[in-house]
Amino acid sequence: MSPRIGVITFPGTLDDVDASRAVRYSGAEAVDLWHADADLKGVDAVVVPGGFSYGDYLRCGAIARFAPVMTSVVEAAGKGMPVLGICNGFQILCEAGLLPGALVRNEKLHFVCRDQWLRVENNDTVWSTRYDQGAEVLIPLKSGEGGYMADQATLDRLEGDGRVVFRYVGGNPNGSRNDIAGIASESGRVVGLMPHPEHAIDALTGPSDDGLGMFYSALDALVPSA
Amino acid sequence: MARVVVDVMPKPEILDPQGQAVAGALPRLGFAGVTEVRQGKHFELEVDDSVDDETLAKIAEGFLANPVIEDWTVRRLEA
């Protein structure tokens, strides 16, 4: 039986359909999860997709963090369930305390929408084992509040522990500290990033299929090796 | 009942591009002499007397502000 990966829909979520498609491309079963329902339907992993949950009211992710489904996600993550937060999903995971730091308005205020090169800085997380260490991948970035901020002690800890998973290359698009595009939890099972791997799974519909590696990586972790 | 004001501001060390954009626009509109602008949020809460200061601090710290990037103040207005 193929692993079941849940994809959450909040009011204002945009990329749940693409995220589910990416899950299916990788060979897993995509399971729709609803913000108001605390039931995770027995999934093996969860993707928190991008968009503008609750209209980005108050702060990006600040309201979504209190949704019933997120209470269950935080609890399951604490027991080791893999969680991937993409864009608004990354913001939600930061607000929920699953990842350190916060995302703020882009340095130049512009909404950035472009295909972005990233360097894989850590291929030892649940969501990045399919990449070569140091590989450069092309993934769409589309966000207005993608500047990663954390205090110096947190940044030092992230860098020292190798918890920076993806870093922007070819110029910093949004003012993120240390060019950080994505980070991992201490366990490496929760990962958040601003760029959208689910939009880069097929050369027909994206700039590359580089994003698929994240979903394959999770699958590798969920399927007991034969 | 009391009116409570919570002000939330970006921490000094956090870049405030919105405030900078406002500051940059002022000279173009003919207003000279404003050297810095920082933009934050202002909340007005109507609360009954059962809500103590500790609860208000929890609301500000845990929800209205994100302490990673923002500072907050709570004050009760005279009725």
Short mmCIF file of C-alpha atoms in Angstrom, two decimals:
data_model
loop_
_atom_site.label_atom_id
_atom_site.label_comp_id
_atom_site.label_asym_id
_atom_site.label_seq_id
_atom_site.Cartn_x
_atom_site.Cartn_y
_atom_site.Cartn_z
CA MET A 1 0.00 0.00 0.00
CA SER A 2 1.38 3.41 -0.93
CA PRO A 3 1.94 5.95 1.84
CA ARG A 4 -0.79 8.50 2.45
CA ILE A 5 0.24 12.15 2.49
CA GLY A 6 -2.28 14.71 3.69
CA VAL A 7 -2.64 18.14 2.09
CA ILE A 8 -4.40 20.80 4.16
CA THR A 9 -6.91 23.30 2.77
CA PHE A 10 -7.55 26.49 4.73
CA PRO A 11 -9.86 29.29 3.59
CA GLY A 12 -7.58 31.16 1.17
CA THR A 13 -5.25 28.26 0.38
CA LEU A 14 -4.25 28.29 -3.30
CA ASP A 15 -1.80 25.50 -3.91
CA ASP A 16 -3.50 22.50 -2.34
CA VAL A 17 -4.43 21.13 -5.77
CA ASP A 18 -0.88 21.36 -7.10
CA ALA A 19 0.49 19.94 -3.85
CA SER A 20 -1.87 16.96 -4.10
CA ARG A 21 -0.81 16.48 -7.73
CA ALA A 22 2.84 16.46 -6.68
CA VAL A 23 2.07 13.89 -3.99
CA ARG A 24 0.38 11.66 -6.58
CA TYR A 25 3.26 12.15 -9.07
CA SER A 26 5.65 10.86 -6.45
CA GLY A 27 3.60 7.69 -6.04
CA ALA A 28 1.87 8.43 -2.74
CA GLU A 29 -1.84 8.75 -2.12
CA ALA A 30 -2.95 12.38 -1.61
CA VAL A 31 -5.46 12.83 1.21
CA ASP A 32 -7.47 16.06 1.50
CA LEU A 33 -7.40 17.54 5.00
CA TRP A 34 -9.73 20.34 6.07
CA HIS A 35 -8.71 23.23 8.34
CA ALA A 36 -11.74 22.89 10.64
CA ASP A 37 -11.35 19.15 11.09
CA ALA A 38 -8.84 17.93 13.66
CA ASP A 39 -8.90 14.46 12.06
CA LEU A 40 -5.69 13.73 10.17
CA LYS A 41 -7.35 10.63 8.63
CA GLY A 42 -4.41 8.45 9.55
CA VAL A 43 -1.97 10.05 7.08
CA ASP A 44 1.75 9.27 7.21
CA ALA A 45 2.90 12.82 6.45
CA VAL A 46 1.38 16.26 5.93
CA VAL A 47 1.98 19.04 3.41
CA VAL A 48 0.88 22.53 4.45
CA PRO A 49 0.53 24.25 1.08
CA GLY A 50 0.83 27.83 -0.06
CA GLY A 51 -1.70 30.58 -0.53
CA PHE A 52 -3.17 33.25 1.70
CA SER A 53 -4.84 31.40 4.56
CA TYR A 54 -7.46 33.57 6.26
CA GLY A 55 -6.50 36.38 3.90
CA ASP A 56 -3.15 36.81 5.67
CA TYR A 57 -5.12 38.75 8.30
CA LEU A 58 -3.08 39.84 11.35
CA ARG A 59 0.11 38.17 10.05
CA CYS A 60 0.70 35.48 7.46
CA GLY A 61 -0.13 32.19 9.14
CA ALA A 62 -1.14 33.76 12.46
CA ILE A 63 -4.79 32.66 12.27
CA ALA A 64 -4.18 29.33 10.51
CA ARG A 65 -1.97 28.29 13.37
CA PHE A 66 -5.06 28.03 15.60
CA ALA A 67 -7.09 25.92 13.16
CA PRO A 68 -8.17 22.57 14.63
CA VAL A 69 -6.18 20.67 12.01
CA MET A 70 -2.98 22.46 13.04
CA THR A 71 -3.36 21.37 16.65
CA SER A 72 -3.32 17.80 15.36
CA VAL A 73 -0.39 18.51 13.02
CA VAL A 74 1.69 19.98 15.86
CA GLU A 75 0.90 16.97 18.03
CA ALA A 76 1.73 14.49 15.25
CA ALA A 77 4.92 16.33 14.34
CA GLY A 78 5.97 16.02 17.96
CA LYS A 79 5.73 12.25 17.53
CA GLY A 80 7.89 12.36 14.41
CA MET A 81 5.42 12.65 11.54
CA PRO A 82 7.06 14.36 8.53
CA VAL A 83 5.61 17.80 7.75
CA LEU A 84 6.42 20.04 4.79
CA GLY A 85 5.39 23.70 4.80
CA ILE A 86 5.50 25.52 1.49
CA CYS A 87 5.32 29.33 1.30
CA ASN A 88 2.25 30.20 3.41
CA GLY A 89 2.68 26.72 4.88
CA PHE A 90 6.21 27.69 5.96
CA GLN A 91 4.80 30.85 7.55
CA ILE A 92 2.17 28.76 9.37
CA LEU A 93 4.79 26.30 10.69
CA CYS A 94 6.84 29.23 12.02
CA GLU A 95 3.78 30.79 13.69
CA ALA A 96 2.89 27.39 15.14
CA GLY A 97 6.36 27.07 16.66
CA LEU A 98 7.30 23.95 14.68
CA LEU A 99 10.10 25.94 13.03
CA PRO A 100 12.02 28.90 14.46
CA GLY A 101 11.98 32.43 13.08
CA ALA A 102 9.42 34.36 11.06
CA LEU A 103 8.75 35.55 7.54
CA VAL A 104 8.41 39.28 6.87
CA ARG A 105 7.59 41.59 3.97
CA ASN A 106 10.11 41.38 1.13
CA GLU A 107 12.95 43.85 1.44
CA LYS A 108 11.96 45.84 -1.66
CA LEU A 109 8.22 45.41 -0.99
CA HIS A 110 7.73 43.80 -4.41
CA PHE A 111 5.87 40.55 -4.75
CA VAL A 112 8.50 38.26 -6.29
CA CYS A 113 7.33 35.72 -8.84
CA ARG A 114 10.10 33.94 -10.70
CA ASP A 115 11.93 30.69 -11.22
CA GLN A 116 14.57 30.67 -8.52
CA TRP A 117 17.79 28.70 -8.19
CA LEU A 118 18.34 27.13 -4.78
CA ARG A 119 21.27 25.23 -3.38
CA VAL A 120 20.61 22.09 -1.36
CA GLU A 121 22.53 22.69 1.87
CA ASN A 122 21.37 19.63 3.76
CA ASN A 123 20.33 16.40 2.06
CA ASP A 124 19.87 14.61 5.33
CA THR A 125 16.32 15.75 6.17
CA VAL A 126 13.27 13.60 5.50
CA TRP A 127 12.33 15.95 2.65
CA SER A 128 15.73 16.29 0.92
CA THR A 129 17.51 12.92 0.80
CA ARG A 130 16.94 12.53 -2.95
CA TYR A 131 19.14 15.56 -3.70
CA ASP A 132 22.90 15.62 -3.92
CA GLN A 133 24.52 17.76 -1.25
CA GLY A 134 25.27 21.14 -2.86
CA ALA A 135 23.04 20.47 -5.88
CA GLU A 136 21.38 23.50 -7.44
CA VAL A 137 17.68 23.20 -8.26
CA LEU A 138 15.25 25.47 -10.09
CA ILE A 139 11.99 26.04 -8.21
CA PRO A 140 9.35 28.78 -8.62
CA LEU A 141 9.23 31.44 -5.91
CA LYS A 142 6.07 33.55 -5.58
CA SER A 143 5.66 35.52 -2.39
CA GLY A 144 5.38 39.01 -0.98
CA GLU A 145 6.36 38.12 2.57
CA GLY A 146 9.24 35.73 2.14
CA GLY A 147 12.01 37.43 4.06
CA TYR A 148 13.29 34.93 6.63
CA MET A 149 14.09 36.58 9.96
CA ALA A 150 15.46 35.19 13.18
CA ASP A 151 17.70 36.57 15.88
CA GLN A 152 21.44 36.03 15.58
CA ALA A 153 21.55 33.24 18.16
CA THR A 154 18.87 31.31 16.26
CA LEU A 155 20.66 31.85 12.94
CA ASP A 156 23.94 30.67 14.44
CA ARG A 157 22.22 27.58 15.78
CA LEU A 158 20.53 26.82 12.44
CA GLU A 159 23.79 27.24 10.55
CA GLY A 160 25.84 25.35 13.12
CA ASP A 161 23.47 22.40 13.19
CA GLY A 162 23.10 22.27 9.41
CA ARG A 163 19.41 23.07 9.59
CA VAL A 164 19.47 25.40 6.60
CA VAL A 165 18.10 23.05 3.93
CA PHE A 166 17.85 25.38 0.93
CA ARG A 167 19.63 28.65 0.22
CA TYR A 168 18.96 31.17 -2.55
CA VAL A 169 21.72 31.39 -5.15
CA GLY A 170 22.20 34.04 -7.82
CA GLY A 171 21.03 36.88 -5.59
CA ASN A 172 18.80 37.21 -2.56
CA PRO A 173 15.22 37.78 -3.80
CA ASN A 174 13.59 39.02 -0.60
CA GLY A 175 16.08 40.04 2.07
CA SER A 176 16.10 36.71 3.90
CA ARG A 177 18.83 36.53 6.52
CA ASN A 178 21.78 34.42 5.31
CA ASP A 179 19.95 33.90 1.96
CA ILE A 180 17.82 31.27 3.70
CA ALA A 181 15.08 29.75 1.53
CA GLY A 182 14.20 26.78 3.72
CA ILE A 183 14.98 25.28 7.12
CA ALA A 184 14.39 22.09 9.06
CA SER A 185 13.40 21.22 12.58
CA GLU A 186 16.00 19.73 14.90
CA SER A 187 14.83 16.23 13.94
CA GLY A 188 14.95 17.01 10.21
CA ARG A 189 11.37 15.74 9.85
CA VAL A 190 9.69 19.14 9.64
CA VAL A 191 10.85 21.33 6.75
CA GLY A 192 9.59 24.71 5.57
CA LEU A 193 10.57 26.69 2.50
CA MET A 194 9.27 29.71 0.62
CA PRO A 195 9.74 28.39 -2.95
CA HIS A 196 7.18 25.98 -4.41
CA PRO A 197 8.47 22.47 -5.18
CA GLU A 198 4.92 21.39 -6.11
CA HIS A 199 5.08 23.74 -9.11
CA ALA A 200 8.25 22.09 -10.41
CA ILE A 201 7.32 18.45 -10.91
CA ASP A 202 6.95 18.23 -14.69
CA ALA A 203 8.76 20.14 -17.45
CA LEU A 204 5.38 20.56 -19.17
CA THR A 205 3.96 22.71 -16.36
CA GLY A 206 7.01 24.07 -14.56
CA PRO A 207 10.58 25.22 -15.08
CA SER A 208 11.95 21.81 -14.09
CA ASP A 209 10.98 18.65 -12.26
CA ASP A 210 13.44 19.45 -9.49
CA GLY A 211 10.67 19.83 -6.89
CA LEU A 212 9.63 16.21 -7.16
CA GLY A 213 12.75 15.21 -5.23
CA MET A 214 11.22 16.54 -2.01
CA PHE A 215 8.19 14.29 -2.34
CA TYR A 216 10.29 11.28 -3.39
CA SER A 217 12.50 11.89 -0.36
CA ALA A 218 9.53 11.74 2.01
CA LEU A 219 8.29 8.61 0.27
CA ASP A 220 11.66 6.95 0.77
CA ALA A 221 11.36 7.67 4.47
CA LEU A 222 7.79 6.35 4.68
CA VAL A 223 8.20 3.15 2.68
CA PRO A 224 10.13 0.51 4.59
CA SER A 225 13.06 -0.46 2.36
CA ALA A 226 12.54 -3.82 0.73
CA MET B 1 -15.78 47.65 30.56
CA ALA B 2 -12.53 49.24 29.58
CA ARG B 3 -10.86 50.13 26.37
CA VAL B 4 -7.42 48.62 25.98
CA VAL B 5 -4.92 49.63 23.35
CA VAL B 6 -2.28 47.23 22.11
CA ASP B 7 0.45 48.67 19.92
CA VAL B 8 2.63 46.29 17.96
CA MET B 9 5.83 47.53 16.31
CA PRO B 10 8.57 45.81 14.34
CA LYS B 11 11.62 45.29 16.53
CA PRO B 12 14.26 47.97 15.99
CA GLU B 13 16.69 45.48 14.46
CA ILE B 14 14.09 44.16 11.99
CA LEU B 15 14.07 45.92 8.65
CA ASP B 16 10.79 47.79 8.15
CA PRO B 17 10.45 48.19 4.36
CA GLN B 18 6.91 49.59 4.64
CA GLY B 19 8.04 52.35 6.99
CA GLN B 20 10.98 53.06 4.71
CA ALA B 21 8.66 53.34 1.70
CA VAL B 22 6.47 55.83 3.56
CA ALA B 23 9.55 57.82 4.61
CA GLY B 24 10.76 57.79 1.03
CA ALA B 25 7.42 59.06 -0.30
CA LEU B 26 7.16 62.06 2.03
CA PRO B 27 9.80 64.26 0.31
CA ARG B 28 8.20 63.50 -3.04
CA LEU B 29 4.91 64.83 -1.64
CA GLY B 30 6.61 67.99 -0.49
CA PHE B 31 7.01 67.15 3.19
CA ALA B 32 10.57 67.77 4.28
CA GLY B 33 12.22 66.94 7.59
CA VAL B 34 10.83 63.47 8.37
CA THR B 35 13.96 61.39 8.82
CA GLU B 36 12.46 58.02 9.75
CA VAL B 37 9.11 56.22 9.72
CA ARG B 38 8.34 52.88 11.31
CA GLN B 39 5.02 51.22 10.66
CA GLY B 40 3.21 49.01 13.13
CA LYS B 41 -0.26 47.91 14.20
CA HIS B 42 -2.72 49.46 16.63
CA PHE B 43 -5.44 47.33 18.24
CA GLU B 44 -8.36 48.62 20.31
CA LEU B 45 -10.00 46.03 22.55
CA GLU B 46 -13.19 46.45 24.55
CA VAL B 47 -12.76 44.21 27.58
CA ASP B 48 -14.85 43.62 30.66
CA ASP B 49 -13.47 43.97 34.15
CA SER B 50 -12.72 40.27 34.52
CA VAL B 51 -9.80 40.55 32.08
CA ASP B 52 -6.66 41.21 34.06
CA ASP B 53 -3.33 42.61 32.89
CA GLU B 54 -1.73 39.20 32.80
CA THR B 55 -4.39 37.98 30.36
CA LEU B 56 -3.94 41.05 28.20
CA ALA B 57 -0.21 40.41 28.09
CA LYS B 58 -0.87 36.84 26.99
CA ILE B 59 -3.16 38.08 24.21
CA ALA B 60 -0.54 40.56 23.02
CA GLU B 61 2.48 38.28 23.31
CA GLY B 62 0.85 35.10 22.08
CA PHE B 63 -1.39 36.33 19.30
CA LEU B 64 -1.48 40.01 18.37
CA ALA B 65 2.32 40.21 18.12
CA ASN B 66 4.91 37.73 16.94
CA PRO B 67 7.69 38.23 19.51
CA VAL B 68 10.27 36.95 17.02
CA ILE B 69 9.90 40.12 14.97
CA GLU B 70 7.67 42.48 16.95
CA ASP B 71 7.53 44.36 20.25
CA TRP B 72 4.21 45.18 21.92
CA THR B 73 2.77 47.46 24.57
CA VAL B 74 -0.57 47.24 26.35
CA ARG B 75 -2.28 50.19 27.99
CA ARG B 76 -5.72 50.73 29.48
CA LEU B 77 -7.46 53.92 28.45
CA GLU B 78 -9.37 55.93 31.07
CA ALA B 79 -13.08 55.17 30.78
#
